[in-house]
Amino acid sequence: MVAYELKNKASVTTQGEHPADAYSAADRDNRQLQRLGKKPVLKRNFGILSILGFSCTILGTWEGLLGTFVNPLQNGGSGGAVYAFIFAWVGTACTFVVLGELGSMAPTSGGQYHWCAMLAPIKQQKFLSYITGWMAVMGWQTAFASASYLCGTEIQGTAILAHKYYNAEAWHGTLIVWAALVVSLLANLIGGKFLPRLEAVILVIHIIGFFGILIPLTYMSEHKNTDEVFLQFLNSGEFPTQGLSWFVGMTSCAFAFAGGDAAVHMAEEVNNATMVIPRALLMSVGINGCLGFGMLIGMLFCLGNMDDALNTPTGYPFIEVFYQGTGSMSGSLTMCSIILIIAVCSVVGLLAATSRQFWSFARDRGVPGWRMWSRVSPSNQLPMYSVLLTTTISWLLALINIGSSVALNDILSMAVSGLYSSYLIVTILLLVRRVKGDVARYNDDEDEIINLPGKKLVWGPFHVPGIWGIAVNSFAVIYIIIVIFFSFWPTAMNPSVTDMNYSVVGWGGVLFLATLYYVVRARHIYTGPVVEVSL
């Protein structure tokens, strides 16, 4: 095995470890990465607590649900929203189990496109891997833009509540989005080494903030009865059936769980990634699912006047619900402040994950200008060019809000369709390989290149064996197909030109341009994950 000399052995030393033990742990992680053909170039600063905080903050299910739960309310009603959330939670959990298995097999920042390359038939692996990479790029870039937009406009909505004479303009929201982007950029470039500590702190705020909002809200608000919450169904979109309306509204619950693979794209900065990554994925969906379900039930019982909530000038019904429930301006603003703090921190984490995914794809020559975007700064060992490009893309997408907030909502749908399209390809390929028995048992003692195109497929230390693995994998495939299909639907049966969901156009446009670039250039230089080391 080629020797790899660690430059900063002390940087991985944790409390209670001797330097030699820390070196051994870091050496083991780097050896695992080398078996995947990759040269370690990023610092491993994340442990289980910090990466769990990172994953939970980016998922931000209970916070994200507050910003988007108007859609399942309109298409599904209170009862529909409850069951839609449960369906999305179970489907996401199954999907995360599969992603956890793949992340344990190949813990690289590339994630989906690397997994596709190692699982696909050899004749199709190059193109399928390339398209999967572009679906992930589209999903993550639009997810970051969507989170930035939600953060900025939630700040603006809180300002509207606090100052009733404030004349809100769309361009004000865009400026606030830009401010959030600047904060996230500085946090990543200047305070990058403190990011793991920040994420651990935010995990605490994420959990304590939940109770800080839910307890006063449920204590001070008037409550609806159980039938109104669990048995009330609406079809405001006037779809032919209530079931169809429910599926359309369900996609917002799926968005509240989107971005679960964030920890995967930080894998090359995580200690003991083969086990920590799947644990972080499953723990984050468990924690966020419980908190999200609790917040949804609390909000539905305390909803008050639904028309006032849906037509609030703040643009976000949860802000109006806070004010109606507490009857206190200072109380509702304090509750909103908790949401805003977590929203800003979520944008910081999303920039890190999005830039790492893009950097990894550029490292394997999947994007134009890959030589520049794949550079890592020698001063801080961060992919600075990818961080700057990701920020610039969201900065430009925020301009759409000035012309149409509805158009920017389509970016949110593209985040769902893009991310879940990349999930779909790899979950199908793994299911086929799993049924055929093509993946060997885990063996940490081998010293050979594994889990690359044409190489031996080996399970990681996290694996669901037998019929249970097949069942979970199969349900994940079904769930992902449903989410992708309905993410392209408008929220009403007969939409106007301005209300139409154009995300399918954006999704198809990215797919077309990526294919065009593949035909013209990428097929000559992209071969899948590049083997950077030899064993």
XYZ file of C-alpha atoms in Angstrom:
535
model
C 0.000 0.000 0.000
C 1.329 3.435 -0.845
C 2.527 5.370 2.147
C 0.533 8.429 3.088
C 2.188 10.846 5.469
C -0.240 12.886 7.538
C 0.698 16.545 7.662
C -1.100 17.372 10.885
C -1.306 14.346 13.144
C -2.205 16.465 16.150
C -5.225 17.964 14.399
C -7.166 14.737 14.777
C -6.358 14.196 18.425
C -9.484 14.179 20.560
C -9.855 14.488 24.304
C -8.685 11.383 26.088
C -6.664 10.030 23.141
C -2.922 9.655 22.868
C -1.405 11.136 19.701
C -0.474 7.676 18.459
C -4.070 6.511 18.811
C -5.321 9.606 16.993
C -2.825 9.005 14.195
C -3.969 5.409 13.922
C -7.624 6.472 13.615
C -6.841 9.112 10.988
C -4.601 6.692 9.107
C -7.427 4.143 9.032
C -9.844 6.708 7.580
C -7.363 7.780 4.930
C -6.593 4.172 4.064
C -10.311 3.562 3.523
C -10.463 6.559 1.187
C -7.400 5.335 -0.697
C -9.112 1.973 -1.236
C -11.757 3.986 -3.100
C -9.020 5.469 -5.286
C -9.056 8.921 -3.688
C -6.219 10.952 -2.193
C -7.080 12.513 1.188
C -6.807 16.311 0.889
C -9.408 17.649 3.357
C -9.078 17.892 7.131
C -11.154 15.453 9.169
C -12.653 17.781 11.781
C -16.101 16.222 12.262
C -17.046 13.610 14.844
C -20.411 11.962 15.470
C -21.886 14.853 17.486
C -20.800 17.618 15.105
C -21.854 15.769 11.935
C -25.167 14.848 13.590
C -25.711 18.525 14.360
C -24.739 19.361 10.788
C -27.203 16.834 9.356
C -30.049 17.751 11.730
C -29.621 21.473 11.070
C -29.666 21.052 7.304
C -32.703 18.778 7.459
C -34.334 21.234 9.876
C -37.597 19.334 9.518
C -39.661 21.108 12.143
C -38.341 24.523 11.091
C -38.744 23.805 7.368
C -42.231 22.431 7.882
C -43.326 25.709 9.465
C -42.318 27.518 6.284
C -44.026 25.123 3.861
C -46.951 23.512 5.713
C -49.450 25.770 3.939
C -49.294 23.451 0.895
C -50.382 20.242 2.675
C -53.037 22.295 4.479
C -54.532 23.495 1.197
C -54.177 20.132 -0.514
C -55.011 17.621 2.155
C -56.278 19.635 5.106
C -55.287 19.064 8.722
C -55.867 15.329 8.588
C -54.156 15.030 5.236
C -51.107 16.906 6.524
C -50.733 14.489 9.452
C -50.822 11.371 7.297
C -48.713 12.959 4.567
C -46.011 13.676 7.130
C -46.064 10.098 8.421
C -45.799 8.757 4.860
C -42.901 11.104 4.068
C -41.180 10.207 7.345
C -41.349 6.454 6.721
C -40.320 6.864 3.077
C -37.401 9.097 4.020
C -36.279 6.680 6.731
C -36.153 3.826 4.210
C -34.297 6.057 1.746
C -31.785 7.061 4.417
C -31.152 3.412 5.287
C -30.182 2.789 1.656
C -28.056 5.944 1.506
C -26.451 4.908 4.786
C -25.494 1.539 3.313
C -24.014 3.229 0.260
C -22.228 5.814 2.386
C -20.730 3.004 4.445
C -19.555 1.252 1.275
C -18.013 4.362 -0.284
C -17.750 7.383 2.052
C -16.664 10.028 -0.462
C -17.846 13.592 -1.025
C -19.140 12.535 -4.436
C -21.938 10.466 -2.985
C -24.557 9.516 -5.549
C -22.533 9.722 -8.763
C -19.705 7.663 -7.230
C -22.195 5.042 -6.047
C -23.840 4.973 -9.471
C -20.470 4.410 -11.155
C -19.647 1.461 -8.903
C -23.113 -0.157 -9.195
C -24.090 0.413 -12.843
C -23.318 -2.077 -15.646
C -19.895 -1.287 -17.052
C -21.227 -0.165 -20.453
C -23.672 2.317 -18.932
C -21.730 3.397 -15.858
C -20.035 6.445 -17.361
C -23.163 8.150 -18.702
C -25.417 7.127 -15.797
C -22.847 8.325 -13.279
C -22.484 11.614 -15.145
C -26.245 12.259 -15.246
C -26.600 11.279 -11.588
C -23.878 13.776 -10.732
C -25.711 16.547 -12.554
C -29.024 15.667 -10.883
C -27.276 15.958 -7.521
C -25.638 19.246 -8.543
C -29.019 20.657 -9.579
C -30.706 19.384 -6.423
C -28.096 20.746 -4.050
C -27.625 24.100 -5.755
C -31.385 24.734 -5.814
C -31.768 23.429 -2.240
C -29.187 25.962 -1.086
C -30.937 28.718 -3.051
C -34.324 27.681 -1.605
C -33.041 27.652 1.970
C -31.451 31.068 1.473
C -34.724 32.399 0.052
C -36.759 30.985 2.951
C -34.284 32.430 5.454
C -34.364 35.904 3.912
C -38.122 36.103 3.440
C -38.808 34.728 6.929
C -36.695 37.576 8.304
C -38.747 39.979 6.172
C -41.994 38.372 7.387
C -40.926 38.863 10.995
C -40.203 42.524 10.234
C -43.707 42.889 8.782
C -45.179 41.497 11.999
C -43.087 43.826 14.161
C -43.776 46.964 12.093
C -47.300 47.017 10.692
C -46.578 50.167 8.652
C -43.568 48.616 6.936
C -44.181 48.569 3.174
C -42.515 45.317 2.166
C -41.066 45.091 -1.337
C -39.799 42.007 -3.140
C -36.372 43.531 -3.623
C -36.110 44.001 0.147
C -36.393 40.235 0.490
C -33.704 39.727 -2.142
C -31.327 42.024 -0.253
C -31.935 40.092 2.964
C -31.259 36.831 1.113
C -27.958 38.301 -0.081
C -27.097 39.259 3.501
C -27.712 35.667 4.621
C -25.465 34.471 1.782
C -22.674 36.811 2.882
C -22.909 35.492 6.452
C -22.754 31.882 5.260
C -19.829 32.659 2.938
C -17.791 34.298 5.695
C -18.621 31.495 8.119
C -17.362 28.906 5.634
C -14.227 30.691 4.445
C -13.047 32.417 7.614
C -14.582 30.278 10.326
C -14.433 26.948 8.508
C -12.311 25.297 11.190
C -14.921 26.234 13.802
C -17.815 24.778 11.775
C -17.874 21.414 13.631
C -18.118 23.206 17.007
C -20.825 25.497 15.660
C -22.882 22.543 14.437
C -22.743 20.879 17.851
C -24.063 24.089 19.436
C -26.791 24.428 16.806
C -27.922 20.858 17.488
C -28.651 21.947 21.062
C -30.520 25.053 19.835
C -32.390 22.887 17.309
C -33.751 20.669 20.093
C -34.213 23.235 22.879
C -35.720 25.758 20.444
C -38.386 23.202 19.535
C -39.606 23.079 23.130
C -39.127 26.832 23.497
C -41.720 27.341 20.773
C -44.069 24.396 21.231
C -44.623 24.697 24.995
C -45.759 28.360 25.125
C -47.709 27.969 21.876
C -49.741 24.984 23.063
C -50.153 26.397 26.579
C -51.406 29.850 25.555
C -53.450 29.026 22.431
C -57.039 27.913 22.129
C -57.181 24.325 20.904
C -59.158 22.703 18.129
C -60.836 19.390 18.825
C -59.378 16.072 17.745
C -61.792 15.551 14.848
C -60.857 18.897 13.306
C -57.172 17.975 13.392
C -57.216 14.325 12.318
C -60.403 14.030 10.263
C -60.566 17.311 8.334
C -59.577 16.992 4.669
C -59.400 19.768 2.082
C -59.051 19.883 -1.681
C -58.419 23.581 -2.273
C -56.677 22.815 -5.555
C -59.964 21.359 -6.880
C -58.364 18.141 -8.080
C -60.659 15.326 -9.297
C -60.116 13.272 -6.134
C -59.081 13.916 -2.555
C -56.320 11.341 -2.932
C -54.745 13.211 -5.831
C -54.902 16.450 -3.852
C -53.220 14.691 -0.911
C -50.281 13.505 -3.024
C -49.734 17.031 -4.370
C -49.639 18.455 -0.842
C -47.444 15.609 0.396
C -44.434 16.857 -1.597
C -43.994 19.744 0.866
C -43.567 17.200 3.664
C -40.968 15.468 1.491
C -39.157 18.803 1.076
C -38.999 19.108 4.872
C -36.826 15.970 4.794
C -34.805 16.927 1.704
C -31.039 17.183 1.960
C -30.569 14.117 4.101
C -27.436 13.168 2.199
C -25.635 16.317 3.427
C -23.508 14.284 5.816
C -22.434 12.067 2.914
C -20.879 14.997 1.060
C -18.843 15.858 4.165
C -17.597 12.262 4.467
C -13.982 13.111 3.648
C -13.970 15.488 6.638
C -15.509 12.994 9.095
C -13.616 10.683 11.433
C -14.585 6.987 11.145
C -16.829 7.888 8.211
C -17.865 4.313 7.332
C -19.834 4.076 10.583
C -20.418 7.697 11.577
C -22.121 8.668 8.292
C -24.909 6.019 8.415
C -25.412 6.649 12.130
C -25.747 10.384 11.534
C -28.235 9.806 8.699
C -30.488 7.519 10.721
C -30.261 9.515 13.938
C -31.038 12.747 12.090
C -34.165 11.342 10.440
C -35.265 9.926 13.800
C -34.701 13.171 15.714
C -36.083 15.427 12.989
C -39.044 13.169 12.328
C -40.084 13.194 15.993
C -39.630 16.954 16.336
C -41.328 17.663 13.013
C -44.337 15.499 13.842
C -44.670 17.097 17.263
C -44.522 20.606 15.808
C -47.051 19.745 13.091
C -49.557 18.366 15.604
C -49.040 21.371 17.880
C -49.523 23.845 15.030
C -52.678 22.105 13.813
C -54.264 22.144 17.268
C -53.343 25.833 17.717
C -54.095 26.968 14.164
C -56.923 29.319 15.096
C -58.475 31.180 12.157
C -57.138 29.345 9.107
C -58.134 32.088 6.642
C -56.214 34.710 8.620
C -53.202 32.416 8.785
C -53.244 31.627 5.062
C -53.736 35.274 4.048
C -51.258 36.814 6.484
C -49.248 39.755 5.083
C -46.090 38.189 6.525
C -46.224 35.515 3.829
C -45.764 32.740 6.401
C -48.803 31.330 8.251
C -46.695 30.119 11.189
C -45.820 33.730 12.079
C -49.522 34.602 12.263
C -50.216 31.436 14.289
C -47.520 32.447 16.791
C -49.120 35.876 17.177
C -52.693 34.552 17.398
C -51.682 31.868 19.877
C -49.652 33.963 22.295
C -51.445 37.283 21.829
C -48.089 38.875 22.541
C -45.915 40.737 20.055
C -42.745 40.242 22.094
C -43.526 36.565 22.649
C -44.186 35.844 18.984
C -41.071 37.769 17.910
C -38.972 35.751 20.361
C -40.344 32.531 18.911
C -39.667 33.768 15.386
C -36.115 34.680 16.391
C -35.401 31.056 17.286
C -36.506 30.009 13.804
C -34.368 32.704 12.184
C -31.204 31.763 14.098
C -31.547 28.139 13.030
C -32.399 29.201 9.459
C -29.190 31.225 9.139
C -27.128 28.362 10.565
C -28.837 25.966 8.166
C -27.740 28.148 5.247
C -24.166 28.011 6.576
C -24.235 24.214 6.664
C -25.934 23.933 3.287
C -23.201 25.998 1.665
C -20.604 23.588 3.052
C -22.429 20.474 1.807
C -23.368 21.948 -1.590
C -19.864 23.186 -2.320
C -18.310 19.828 -1.325
C -20.646 17.936 -3.647
C -19.812 20.272 -6.537
C -16.091 20.155 -5.724
C -16.091 16.366 -5.764
C -17.869 16.226 -9.139
C -15.396 18.778 -10.513
C -12.515 16.681 -9.143
C -13.766 13.849 -11.347
C -14.074 16.204 -14.372
C -17.860 16.224 -14.575
C -18.382 20.003 -14.943
C -17.021 22.718 -17.262
C -13.969 24.421 -15.799
C -13.279 21.454 -13.542
C -9.613 22.365 -13.085
C -10.547 25.589 -11.275
C -13.505 24.281 -9.271
C -11.556 21.248 -8.032
C -8.781 23.294 -6.432
C -8.296 23.126 -2.678
C -6.762 26.099 -0.894
C -3.434 25.101 0.710
C -3.933 27.659 3.493
C -7.184 26.306 4.950
C -7.686 23.060 2.986
C -11.102 24.185 1.732
C -12.487 24.136 -1.848
C -12.737 27.935 -1.922
C -13.567 28.281 -5.616
C -16.490 25.868 -5.312
C -17.714 27.731 -2.227
C -17.589 31.051 -4.106
C -19.339 29.624 -7.180
C -22.121 28.069 -5.099
C -22.708 31.386 -3.334
C -22.780 33.246 -6.656
C -25.388 30.878 -8.128
C -27.747 31.451 -5.198
C -26.999 35.182 -5.314
C -28.213 35.237 -8.939
C -31.227 32.981 -8.324
C -32.372 35.342 -5.554
C -32.955 37.980 -8.244
C -35.905 35.907 -9.492
C -37.819 36.939 -6.366
C -37.946 40.530 -7.629
C -39.925 39.427 -10.668
C -41.980 36.564 -9.243
C -41.965 34.763 -5.916
C -43.999 31.990 -7.578
C -41.168 31.382 -10.038
C -38.732 31.097 -7.162
C -41.021 28.518 -5.548
C -40.383 26.384 -8.631
C -36.721 26.375 -7.593
C -37.879 24.656 -4.399
C -39.596 21.968 -6.487
C -36.412 21.546 -8.534
C -34.525 20.869 -5.301
C -36.881 17.984 -4.554
C -36.886 16.566 -8.092
C -33.123 16.940 -8.511
C -32.104 15.357 -5.216
C -34.665 12.581 -5.395
C -33.750 11.797 -9.024
C -30.175 11.168 -7.897
C -31.487 9.009 -5.038
C -33.707 7.031 -7.411
C -30.922 5.972 -9.761
C -28.651 4.642 -7.020
C -31.437 2.948 -5.025
C -32.601 1.054 -8.121
C -29.054 0.001 -8.989
C -28.374 -1.158 -5.427
C -31.642 -3.110 -5.366
C -30.637 -4.965 -8.537
C -27.166 -5.737 -7.187
C -28.630 -6.761 -3.837
C -31.116 -9.207 -5.347
C -28.420 -10.721 -7.577
C -26.028 -11.104 -4.645
C -23.230 -9.160 -6.340
C -21.955 -7.414 -3.196
C -19.401 -9.215 -1.017
C -19.325 -9.168 2.763
C -17.376 -6.476 4.556
C -13.691 -7.229 5.182
C -11.498 -4.452 6.542
C -8.299 -6.480 6.196
C -8.122 -6.361 2.395
C -5.707 -3.956 0.682
C -7.143 -3.486 -2.791
C -9.126 -0.913 -4.731
C -12.840 -1.594 -4.169
C -16.252 -0.118 -4.993
C -15.170 1.467 -8.277
C -16.233 0.671 -11.871
C -15.048 -2.821 -12.748
C -13.766 -3.439 -9.210
C -15.026 -5.690 -6.445
C -18.211 -4.548 -4.676
C -18.005 -4.834 -0.900
C -20.562 -3.905 1.753
C -19.465 -1.423 4.369
C -19.719 -2.117 8.113
C -23.327 -0.803 8.072
C -25.606 -3.132 6.128
C -29.195 -4.421 6.364
C -28.971 -8.046 5.203
C -31.445 -10.458 3.661
C -35.118 -9.925 2.956
C -35.320 -6.873 5.223
C -32.730 -5.079 3.143
C -34.632 -5.895 -0.049
C -37.951 -4.749 1.478
C -36.541 -1.432 2.721
C -34.762 -0.825 -0.584
C -37.929 -1.603 -2.583
C -40.127 0.736 -0.547
C -37.523 3.490 -0.899
C -37.688 3.146 -4.696
C -41.501 3.351 -4.693
C -41.520 6.367 -2.378
C -38.918 8.268 -4.403
C -40.828 7.711 -7.661
C -44.005 9.114 -6.066
C -42.190 12.195 -4.735
C -40.510 12.970 -8.069
C -43.736 12.536 -10.036
C -45.828 14.846 -7.864
C -43.079 17.440 -7.390
C -43.817 18.538 -10.968
C -47.528 19.139 -10.318
C -49.064 22.602 -9.801
C -50.911 23.265 -6.555
C -54.256 23.705 -8.335
C -56.055 21.762 -11.059
C -56.413 24.655 -13.497
C -53.414 26.900 -12.873
C -52.911 30.246 -14.545
C -49.744 31.037 -16.453
C -48.233 32.669 -13.367
C -49.269 29.852 -10.998
C -48.024 26.978 -13.149
C -45.262 24.756 -11.772
C -42.403 25.138 -14.247
C -39.924 23.031 -12.292
C -40.176 20.256 -14.876
C -38.891 22.766 -17.440
C -35.914 23.610 -15.235
C -35.285 19.937 -14.459
C -35.500 19.004 -18.133
C -33.405 22.012 -19.136
C -30.553 21.026 -16.814
C -30.776 17.445 -18.076
C -30.662 18.642 -21.710
C -27.707 20.986 -21.171
C -25.813 18.338 -19.212
C -26.390 15.816 -22.003
C -25.306 18.367 -24.610
C -22.091 19.057 -22.709
C -21.534 15.312 -22.408
C -21.824 14.824 -26.170
C -19.602 17.795 -26.990
C -16.944 17.516 -24.305
C -17.522 15.462 -21.154
C -17.573 12.033 -22.832
C -13.939 12.589 -23.774
C -12.737 13.530 -20.273
C -15.260 12.106 -17.784
C -14.752 8.443 -16.957
C -16.453 8.288 -13.583
C -14.590 8.574 -10.275
C -10.930 9.229 -11.041
C -8.452 6.864 -9.379
C -5.909 9.216 -7.799
C -3.799 6.654 -5.934
C -2.628 3.101 -6.560
C -2.332 0.357 -3.980
